[in-house]
């Protein structure tokens, strides 16, 4: 009697491919829900701070607090990922954002704007989680696919970013029906969104992609020891020039984008544009940032990360030139903001993939955390400096300054790239 033939087991690459597809789906779902949480809160944060403090100047600190929070939470998120895997790091980020939303609801109820700013710092954990999720998408990527997989998770942010602001008003109405004070409802809704995103990560991100990648690389699934994340990252960057250059280009792209974007609504408002026009321009800018990110990822894998970084610098330079010479032409400002978003996408997707591919797996989380820290610090600094430049010298000078910064970074990167042996 012969036994029935057994079905051959799936090969290891096939098994990893299945796990990676599942990982990308889980990360995309968490990005959509978490993106809603970030967008709903940010849609009203400056308005609420303005009402509670009675100061337009203080209201500007709402955005700064959130960006600062994303920067401060980047390293703890990276440290948790390095020791406990991506699930631990992303859970920490979303948990911090959830706590920040709860503090914000209490602050609005107490009419306490300093407490609200403190809560917004923790809400920045949502942005930190969103940035960390893009790196999580690359842990199990096969060679030559890191940029494409990363870009898919970045693209998923589009849905939450677009839908979130439109949910602020319904959330406020529901909150007041439930007995909350006015404008507390959106932050309670954001807390719910972050809780759902955290649950998605905790329940479905299994096996942990970073732990599995380390096991496949022949190392331990969890990094032990008490070496600080930032020290490990700096040590790695000193011996990995390609990762160091990629990190600089990411920071440059983000600084240029945030500097111009943050002051464009002010410029349009002073030129007499209504809120509908301003909203349309910013929406097209966000579309430029996210909608074509899968195309950027495909191009980075096919043509190379470095050429796409150079392309990004060219787009950012064109955007700053158009913005600086736009005058009162709204169409030209709109074109500048779209190019600004595309340039940022090239810098973020190609730069992040290059950082990932250049760094050993056991040090990857530390370097990625430092990258997000510097990116957010540069972004916060850019908004402050941009405000000072526009306030004193005008929007046109801001375009000139950003153009000089981008051109210098692009020329330096191109020169170093050509001197680097293949």
Tab-separated table of C-alpha atoms in Angstrom:
chain	number	residue	atom	x	y	z
A	1	UNK	CA	0.000	0.000	0.000
A	2	UNK	CA	1.497	3.315	-1.046
A	3	UNK	CA	1.068	6.462	0.966
A	4	UNK	CA	-0.519	9.532	-0.577
A	5	UNK	CA	1.976	12.053	-1.867
A	6	UNK	CA	2.572	14.910	0.492
A	7	UNK	CA	2.293	18.502	-0.647
A	8	UNK	CA	5.764	20.084	-0.794
A	9	UNK	CA	6.400	22.755	1.796
A	10	UNK	CA	6.676	26.298	0.572
A	11	UNK	CA	10.248	27.478	0.024
A	12	UNK	CA	11.744	29.971	2.443
A	13	UNK	CA	11.645	32.892	-0.069
A	14	UNK	CA	7.986	32.169	-0.827
A	15	UNK	CA	7.180	32.089	2.892
A	16	UNK	CA	8.964	35.398	3.478
A	17	UNK	CA	7.136	36.945	0.510
A	18	UNK	CA	3.789	35.943	2.013
A	19	UNK	CA	4.762	37.380	5.401
A	20	UNK	CA	5.942	40.601	3.756
A	21	UNK	CA	2.667	41.070	1.883
A	22	UNK	CA	0.801	40.638	5.140
A	23	UNK	CA	3.160	43.063	6.885
A	24	UNK	CA	2.599	45.723	4.230
A	25	UNK	CA	-1.169	45.327	4.550
A	26	UNK	CA	-1.069	45.655	8.337
A	27	UNK	CA	1.206	48.694	8.208
A	28	UNK	CA	-0.958	50.357	5.551
A	29	UNK	CA	-4.097	49.813	7.637
A	30	UNK	CA	-2.424	51.277	10.712
A	31	UNK	CA	-1.196	54.235	8.627
A	32	UNK	CA	-4.693	55.015	7.393
A	33	UNK	CA	-6.255	54.929	10.860
A	34	UNK	CA	-3.322	56.644	12.580
A	35	UNK	CA	-3.231	59.279	9.831
A	36	UNK	CA	-6.846	60.119	10.591
A	37	UNK	CA	-5.898	60.571	14.253
A	38	UNK	CA	-3.053	62.946	13.384
A	39	UNK	CA	-5.073	64.972	10.867
A	40	UNK	CA	-8.194	65.397	13.012
A	41	UNK	CA	-6.222	66.761	15.956
A	42	UNK	CA	-4.004	69.034	13.868
A	43	UNK	CA	-6.994	70.463	12.008
A	44	UNK	CA	-8.133	72.302	15.168
A	45	UNK	CA	-5.070	72.473	17.433
A	46	UNK	CA	-3.935	75.997	16.542
A	47	UNK	CA	-7.531	77.286	16.605
A	48	UNK	CA	-8.155	75.864	20.078
A	49	UNK	CA	-4.855	77.216	21.442
A	50	UNK	CA	-5.741	80.628	19.986
A	51	UNK	CA	-9.171	80.599	21.678
A	52	UNK	CA	-7.850	79.435	25.057
A	53	UNK	CA	-4.809	81.742	25.155
A	54	UNK	CA	-6.264	84.749	23.364
A	55	UNK	CA	-2.973	85.119	21.485
A	56	UNK	CA	-2.288	84.485	17.809
A	57	UNK	CA	1.429	84.252	18.580
A	58	UNK	CA	0.887	81.469	21.121
A	59	UNK	CA	-1.404	79.628	18.690
A	60	UNK	CA	1.603	79.149	16.412
A	61	UNK	CA	3.189	76.966	19.081
A	62	UNK	CA	0.532	74.292	18.492
A	63	UNK	CA	2.196	73.042	15.314
A	64	UNK	CA	5.645	73.435	16.819
A	65	UNK	CA	4.621	71.335	19.842
A	66	UNK	CA	3.455	68.466	17.631
A	67	UNK	CA	6.599	68.516	15.481
A	68	UNK	CA	8.734	68.714	18.612
A	69	UNK	CA	6.877	65.727	20.035
A	70	UNK	CA	7.531	63.694	16.884
A	71	UNK	CA	11.230	64.515	17.209
A	72	UNK	CA	11.410	63.705	20.921
A	73	UNK	CA	9.604	60.380	20.462
A	74	UNK	CA	11.668	59.272	17.456
A	75	UNK	CA	14.523	57.871	19.543
A	76	UNK	CA	12.363	56.122	22.196
A	77	UNK	CA	10.422	54.533	19.334
A	78	UNK	CA	13.671	53.417	17.696
A	79	UNK	CA	15.042	52.116	21.010
A	80	UNK	CA	11.902	50.098	21.659
A	81	UNK	CA	12.062	48.709	18.105
A	82	UNK	CA	15.708	47.783	18.516
A	83	UNK	CA	15.082	45.864	21.714
A	84	UNK	CA	11.586	44.475	21.239
A	85	UNK	CA	10.912	44.644	17.500
A	86	UNK	CA	8.770	46.926	15.346
A	87	UNK	CA	5.609	45.982	17.210
A	88	UNK	CA	7.028	47.371	20.453
A	89	UNK	CA	8.226	50.611	18.845
A	90	UNK	CA	5.021	51.402	16.970
A	91	UNK	CA	2.896	50.520	19.997
A	92	UNK	CA	4.895	52.973	22.113
A	93	UNK	CA	4.421	55.758	19.558
A	94	UNK	CA	0.663	55.274	19.233
A	95	UNK	CA	0.254	54.880	22.999
A	96	UNK	CA	1.987	58.234	23.530
A	97	UNK	CA	-0.332	59.846	20.972
A	98	UNK	CA	-3.377	58.331	22.671
A	99	UNK	CA	-2.235	59.729	26.027
A	100	UNK	CA	-1.613	63.120	24.444
A	101	UNK	CA	-5.167	63.210	23.082
A	102	UNK	CA	-6.560	62.369	26.531
A	103	UNK	CA	-4.522	65.216	28.063
A	104	UNK	CA	-5.754	67.543	25.301
A	105	UNK	CA	-9.399	66.706	26.048
A	106	UNK	CA	-8.802	67.453	29.734
A	107	UNK	CA	-6.968	70.698	28.906
A	108	UNK	CA	-9.823	71.966	26.721
A	109	UNK	CA	-12.324	71.110	29.437
A	110	UNK	CA	-10.211	73.029	31.964
A	111	UNK	CA	-9.527	75.926	29.540
A	112	UNK	CA	-5.800	75.406	30.171
A	113	UNK	CA	-3.712	76.159	27.086
A	114	UNK	CA	-0.270	75.254	28.586
A	115	UNK	CA	-1.634	71.792	29.407
A	116	UNK	CA	-2.999	71.569	25.859
A	117	UNK	CA	0.454	72.311	24.417
A	118	UNK	CA	1.902	69.580	26.646
A	119	UNK	CA	-0.702	67.169	25.328
A	120	UNK	CA	0.112	68.126	21.725
A	121	UNK	CA	3.746	67.201	22.311
A	122	UNK	CA	2.631	63.639	23.050
A	123	UNK	CA	0.202	63.727	20.124
A	124	UNK	CA	3.375	64.025	18.030
A	125	UNK	CA	3.800	60.323	18.766
A	126	UNK	CA	1.282	59.700	15.994
A	127	UNK	CA	3.635	61.327	13.482
A	128	UNK	CA	6.589	59.437	14.972
A	129	UNK	CA	4.691	56.186	14.498
A	130	UNK	CA	3.812	57.092	10.923
A	131	UNK	CA	7.465	57.759	10.095
A	132	UNK	CA	8.632	54.572	11.825
A	133	UNK	CA	6.055	52.506	9.931
A	134	UNK	CA	7.674	53.339	6.593
A	135	UNK	CA	10.938	51.808	7.785
A	136	UNK	CA	9.093	48.773	9.127
A	137	UNK	CA	7.997	48.069	5.559
A	138	UNK	CA	11.598	47.463	4.446
A	139	UNK	CA	12.772	44.891	7.002
A	140	UNK	CA	11.732	41.899	4.887
A	141	UNK	CA	11.965	43.534	1.463
A	142	UNK	CA	13.938	41.524	-1.126
A	143	UNK	CA	16.906	43.212	-2.741
A	144	UNK	CA	15.843	45.990	-5.071
A	145	UNK	CA	12.333	46.360	-3.628
A	146	UNK	CA	12.892	48.440	-0.458
A	147	UNK	CA	11.879	51.770	-2.000
A	148	UNK	CA	8.701	50.351	-3.536
A	149	UNK	CA	7.577	48.694	-0.311
A	150	UNK	CA	8.387	51.801	1.715
A	151	UNK	CA	6.505	54.019	-0.738
A	152	UNK	CA	3.335	51.920	-0.448
A	153	UNK	CA	3.156	52.606	3.285
A	154	UNK	CA	3.883	56.300	2.667
A	155	UNK	CA	1.064	56.367	0.102
A	156	UNK	CA	-1.374	54.917	2.639
A	157	UNK	CA	-0.886	58.107	4.667
A	158	UNK	CA	-2.743	59.986	1.928
A	159	UNK	CA	-6.112	58.556	2.910
A	160	UNK	CA	-5.886	59.579	6.551
A	161	UNK	CA	-4.358	62.979	5.760
A	162	UNK	CA	-7.166	63.863	3.348
A	163	UNK	CA	-10.070	62.347	5.286
A	164	UNK	CA	-9.013	63.480	8.771
A	165	UNK	CA	-9.704	67.237	8.571
A	166	UNK	CA	-13.167	66.578	7.121
A	167	UNK	CA	-14.056	64.491	10.190
A	168	UNK	CA	-13.222	67.235	12.694
A	169	UNK	CA	-16.613	68.940	12.571
A	170	UNK	CA	-18.723	65.733	12.865
A	171	UNK	CA	-16.484	64.569	15.722
A	172	UNK	CA	-17.030	67.889	17.503
A	173	UNK	CA	-20.806	67.599	17.128
A	174	UNK	CA	-20.829	64.026	18.425
A	175	UNK	CA	-18.582	65.027	21.319
A	176	UNK	CA	-20.944	67.805	22.410
A	177	UNK	CA	-23.904	65.412	22.249
A	178	UNK	CA	-21.982	63.130	24.596
A	179	UNK	CA	-21.470	65.973	27.066
A	180	UNK	CA	-17.986	67.175	26.072
A	181	UNK	CA	-17.110	70.844	25.800
A	182	UNK	CA	-16.853	72.367	22.359
A	183	UNK	CA	-13.777	71.261	20.338
A	184	UNK	CA	-12.901	68.438	22.736
A	185	UNK	CA	-14.683	65.866	20.562
A	186	UNK	CA	-12.091	65.824	17.734
A	187	UNK	CA	-9.299	65.013	20.176
A	188	UNK	CA	-11.384	62.231	21.718
A	189	UNK	CA	-11.960	60.885	18.201
A	190	UNK	CA	-8.200	61.063	17.557
A	191	UNK	CA	-7.609	59.065	20.749
A	192	UNK	CA	-9.974	56.390	19.431
A	193	UNK	CA	-8.155	56.332	16.084
A	194	UNK	CA	-4.766	55.903	17.760
A	195	UNK	CA	-6.177	53.130	19.951
A	196	UNK	CA	-7.401	51.282	16.846
A	197	UNK	CA	-4.044	51.773	15.082
A	198	UNK	CA	-2.241	50.442	18.159
A	199	UNK	CA	-4.557	47.411	18.297
A	200	UNK	CA	-3.922	46.663	14.613
A	201	UNK	CA	-0.159	46.662	15.232
A	202	UNK	CA	-0.305	44.614	18.432
A	203	UNK	CA	-2.655	41.955	17.086
A	204	UNK	CA	-1.746	41.592	13.417
A	205	UNK	CA	1.938	42.564	13.041
A	206	UNK	CA	3.057	38.961	13.572
A	207	UNK	CA	5.678	37.721	13.082
A	208	UNK	CA	7.534	40.899	13.877
A	209	UNK	CA	9.342	41.931	10.651
A	210	UNK	CA	12.491	43.277	12.320
A	211	UNK	CA	12.884	40.252	14.598
A	212	UNK	CA	12.403	37.885	11.678
A	213	UNK	CA	14.850	39.836	9.506
A	214	UNK	CA	17.495	39.551	12.229
A	215	UNK	CA	16.919	35.819	12.544
A	216	UNK	CA	17.243	35.364	8.787
A	217	UNK	CA	20.456	37.388	8.891
A	218	UNK	CA	21.877	34.934	11.412
A	219	UNK	CA	21.673	37.198	14.447
A	220	UNK	CA	19.535	37.486	17.550
A	221	UNK	CA	15.926	38.531	17.090
A	222	UNK	CA	16.293	41.115	19.875
A	223	UNK	CA	19.234	43.435	20.494
A	224	UNK	CA	20.334	43.383	24.110
A	225	UNK	CA	22.681	45.650	26.007
A	226	UNK	CA	22.537	49.174	27.334
A	227	UNK	CA	24.276	51.041	24.484
A	228	UNK	CA	22.263	54.170	23.742
A	229	UNK	CA	20.382	54.401	20.480
A	230	UNK	CA	21.903	57.731	19.518
A	231	UNK	CA	25.470	56.581	20.240
A	232	UNK	CA	24.956	53.457	18.139
A	233	UNK	CA	23.539	55.566	15.305
A	234	UNK	CA	26.431	58.049	15.312
A	235	UNK	CA	28.998	55.260	15.382
A	236	UNK	CA	27.304	53.629	12.421
A	237	UNK	CA	27.085	56.854	10.412
A	238	UNK	CA	30.794	57.556	10.915
A	239	UNK	CA	31.630	54.315	9.129
A	240	UNK	CA	28.797	54.366	6.580
A	241	UNK	CA	29.158	57.425	4.324
A	242	UNK	CA	26.282	56.446	2.033
A	243	UNK	CA	23.816	56.377	4.949
A	244	UNK	CA	25.236	59.650	6.234
A	245	UNK	CA	24.691	61.367	2.892
A	246	UNK	CA	21.183	59.940	2.570
A	247	UNK	CA	20.294	61.245	6.027
A	248	UNK	CA	21.507	64.737	5.095
A	249	UNK	CA	19.409	64.706	1.932
A	250	UNK	CA	16.299	63.603	3.841
A	251	UNK	CA	16.788	66.452	6.313
A	252	UNK	CA	17.363	68.961	3.489
A	253	UNK	CA	14.241	67.843	1.608
A	254	UNK	CA	12.069	68.048	4.709
A	255	UNK	CA	13.431	71.443	5.774
A	256	UNK	CA	12.817	72.920	2.316
A	257	UNK	CA	9.292	71.503	2.101
A	258	UNK	CA	8.171	72.558	5.578
A	259	UNK	CA	9.718	76.036	5.317
A	260	UNK	CA	7.883	76.981	2.114
A	261	UNK	CA	4.666	75.091	2.845
A	262	UNK	CA	4.203	76.548	6.335
A	263	UNK	CA	4.324	80.146	5.086
A	264	UNK	CA	2.327	79.718	1.873
A	265	UNK	CA	-1.129	80.005	3.535
A	266	UNK	CA	0.016	83.239	5.199
A	267	UNK	CA	1.277	84.584	1.861
A	268	UNK	CA	-1.983	83.688	0.059
A	269	UNK	CA	-4.070	85.195	2.872
A	270	UNK	CA	-2.139	88.465	2.697
A	271	UNK	CA	-2.626	88.471	-1.081
A	272	UNK	CA	-6.402	88.338	-0.590
A	273	UNK	CA	-7.083	84.652	-1.332
A	274	UNK	CA	-10.045	83.141	0.511
A	275	UNK	CA	-9.987	79.966	2.575
A	276	UNK	CA	-11.309	77.857	-0.309
A	277	UNK	CA	-8.341	78.810	-2.504
A	278	UNK	CA	-5.856	78.262	0.322
A	279	UNK	CA	-7.384	74.874	1.078
A	280	UNK	CA	-7.196	73.836	-2.577
A	281	UNK	CA	-3.527	74.816	-2.843
A	282	UNK	CA	-2.604	72.869	0.300
A	283	UNK	CA	-4.640	69.857	-0.859
A	284	UNK	CA	-2.767	69.794	-4.170
A	285	UNK	CA	0.488	70.075	-2.243
A	286	UNK	CA	-0.437	67.063	-0.102
A	287	UNK	CA	-1.346	65.160	-3.266
A	288	UNK	CA	2.113	65.941	-4.621
A	289	UNK	CA	3.651	64.587	-1.416
A	290	UNK	CA	1.840	61.267	-1.282
A	291	UNK	CA	-0.171	60.266	-4.358
A	292	UNK	CA	2.818	59.509	-6.613
A	293	UNK	CA	5.003	57.971	-3.906
A	294	UNK	CA	4.604	54.414	-5.374
A	295	UNK	CA	5.891	55.755	-8.708
A	296	UNK	CA	8.819	57.383	-6.900
A	297	UNK	CA	9.548	54.106	-5.100
A	298	UNK	CA	9.481	52.139	-8.362
A	299	UNK	CA	11.812	54.676	-10.009
A	300	UNK	CA	14.213	54.576	-7.054
A	301	UNK	CA	14.479	50.779	-7.271
A	302	UNK	CA	14.855	50.791	-11.055
A	303	UNK	CA	17.043	53.843	-11.705
A	304	UNK	CA	18.787	53.979	-8.336
A	305	UNK	CA	18.283	55.856	-5.084
A	306	UNK	CA	20.993	58.441	-5.699
A	307	UNK	CA	19.634	59.658	-9.071
A	308	UNK	CA	16.157	60.000	-7.547
A	309	UNK	CA	17.634	62.035	-4.686
A	310	UNK	CA	19.241	64.348	-7.255
A	311	UNK	CA	15.894	64.547	-9.089
A	312	UNK	CA	14.245	65.507	-5.804
A	313	UNK	CA	16.716	68.323	-5.273
A	314	UNK	CA	15.981	69.570	-8.793
A	315	UNK	CA	12.237	69.571	-8.126
A	316	UNK	CA	12.689	71.378	-4.818
A	317	UNK	CA	14.936	73.961	-6.492
A	318	UNK	CA	12.314	74.549	-9.199
A	319	UNK	CA	9.614	74.845	-6.539
A	320	UNK	CA	11.535	77.443	-4.531
A	321	UNK	CA	12.240	79.451	-7.694
A	322	UNK	CA	8.572	79.427	-8.707
A	323	UNK	CA	7.411	80.324	-5.205
A	324	UNK	CA	9.937	83.115	-4.809
A	325	UNK	CA	8.970	84.767	-8.115
A	326	UNK	CA	5.207	84.118	-7.972
A	327	UNK	CA	4.169	87.565	-6.828
A	328	UNK	CA	0.357	87.560	-6.673
A	329	UNK	CA	-0.064	84.739	-9.223
A	330	UNK	CA	-1.961	81.987	-7.402
A	331	UNK	CA	-1.463	79.487	-10.235
A	332	UNK	CA	2.312	79.850	-9.909
A	333	UNK	CA	2.200	79.358	-6.140
A	334	UNK	CA	0.056	76.253	-6.717
A	335	UNK	CA	2.550	74.847	-9.239
A	336	UNK	CA	5.362	75.536	-6.783
A	337	UNK	CA	3.584	73.687	-3.972
A	338	UNK	CA	2.898	70.643	-6.182
A	339	UNK	CA	6.573	70.471	-7.221
A	340	UNK	CA	7.534	70.987	-3.592
A	341	UNK	CA	5.515	67.920	-2.612
A	342	UNK	CA	7.003	65.808	-5.415
A	343	UNK	CA	10.546	66.834	-4.470
A	344	UNK	CA	9.891	65.965	-0.843
A	345	UNK	CA	8.535	62.558	-1.878
A	346	UNK	CA	11.705	61.826	-3.874
A	347	UNK	CA	13.906	62.833	-0.951
A	348	UNK	CA	11.946	60.892	1.662
A	349	UNK	CA	11.356	57.662	-0.273
A	350	UNK	CA	14.758	57.339	-1.962
A	351	UNK	CA	16.673	58.655	1.059
A	352	UNK	CA	14.904	56.366	3.523
A	353	UNK	CA	15.438	53.326	1.299
A	354	UNK	CA	19.122	54.221	0.920
A	355	UNK	CA	19.527	54.553	4.684
A	356	UNK	CA	17.929	51.130	5.146
A	357	UNK	CA	20.046	49.384	2.525
A	358	UNK	CA	23.308	50.958	3.721
A	359	UNK	CA	23.081	49.974	7.395
A	360	UNK	CA	23.531	46.514	9.008
A	361	UNK	CA	20.285	44.983	10.211
A	362	UNK	CA	21.289	45.015	13.886
A	363	UNK	CA	21.914	48.805	13.803
A	364	UNK	CA	19.140	49.728	11.420
A	365	UNK	CA	16.507	50.829	13.970
A	366	UNK	CA	18.973	53.151	15.735
A	367	UNK	CA	20.020	54.942	12.532
A	368	UNK	CA	16.418	55.186	11.337
A	369	UNK	CA	15.412	56.745	14.663
A	370	UNK	CA	18.196	59.317	14.415
A	371	UNK	CA	17.090	60.077	10.860
A	372	UNK	CA	13.542	60.841	12.019
A	373	UNK	CA	14.853	62.899	14.952
A	374	UNK	CA	17.014	65.115	12.743
A	375	UNK	CA	14.277	65.359	10.123
A	376	UNK	CA	11.748	66.682	12.628
A	377	UNK	CA	14.224	69.007	14.367
A	378	UNK	CA	15.159	70.491	10.995
A	379	UNK	CA	11.476	70.831	10.121
A	380	UNK	CA	10.679	72.662	13.355
A	381	UNK	CA	13.693	74.934	12.886
A	382	UNK	CA	12.674	75.571	9.295
A	383	UNK	CA	9.208	76.803	10.290
A	384	UNK	CA	10.665	79.218	12.852
A	385	UNK	CA	13.321	80.600	10.485
A	386	UNK	CA	10.838	80.797	7.596
A	387	UNK	CA	8.443	82.834	9.711
A	388	UNK	CA	11.204	85.276	10.611
A	389	UNK	CA	12.345	85.620	6.985
A	390	UNK	CA	8.822	86.229	5.652
A	391	UNK	CA	8.005	88.620	8.489
A	392	UNK	CA	11.086	90.762	7.880
A	393	UNK	CA	12.084	90.272	4.232
A	394	UNK	CA	9.107	88.705	2.474
A	395	UNK	CA	8.023	85.453	0.836
A	396	UNK	CA	10.225	85.999	-2.219
A	397	UNK	CA	13.379	86.045	-0.078
A	398	UNK	CA	12.270	82.792	1.556
A	399	UNK	CA	12.177	81.166	-1.886
A	400	UNK	CA	15.691	82.474	-2.581
A	401	UNK	CA	17.103	81.200	0.724
A	402	UNK	CA	15.518	77.770	0.342
A	403	UNK	CA	16.738	77.587	-3.265
A	404	UNK	CA	20.314	78.313	-2.212
A	405	UNK	CA	20.141	75.644	0.513
A	406	UNK	CA	18.746	73.018	-1.867
A	407	UNK	CA	21.200	73.874	-4.665
A	408	UNK	CA	24.160	73.629	-2.296
A	409	UNK	CA	23.006	70.251	-0.960
A	410	UNK	CA	22.292	68.913	-4.456
A	411	UNK	CA	25.659	69.999	-5.886
A	412	UNK	CA	27.508	68.556	-2.891
A	413	UNK	CA	25.653	65.266	-3.139
A	414	UNK	CA	26.266	64.993	-6.899
A	415	UNK	CA	29.980	65.766	-6.533
A	416	UNK	CA	30.459	63.222	-3.746
A	417	UNK	CA	28.450	60.600	-5.650
A	418	UNK	CA	30.659	60.957	-8.743
A	419	UNK	CA	33.818	60.560	-6.639
A	420	UNK	CA	32.494	57.434	-4.910
A	421	UNK	CA	33.728	54.142	-6.425
A	422	UNK	CA	30.973	51.876	-7.763
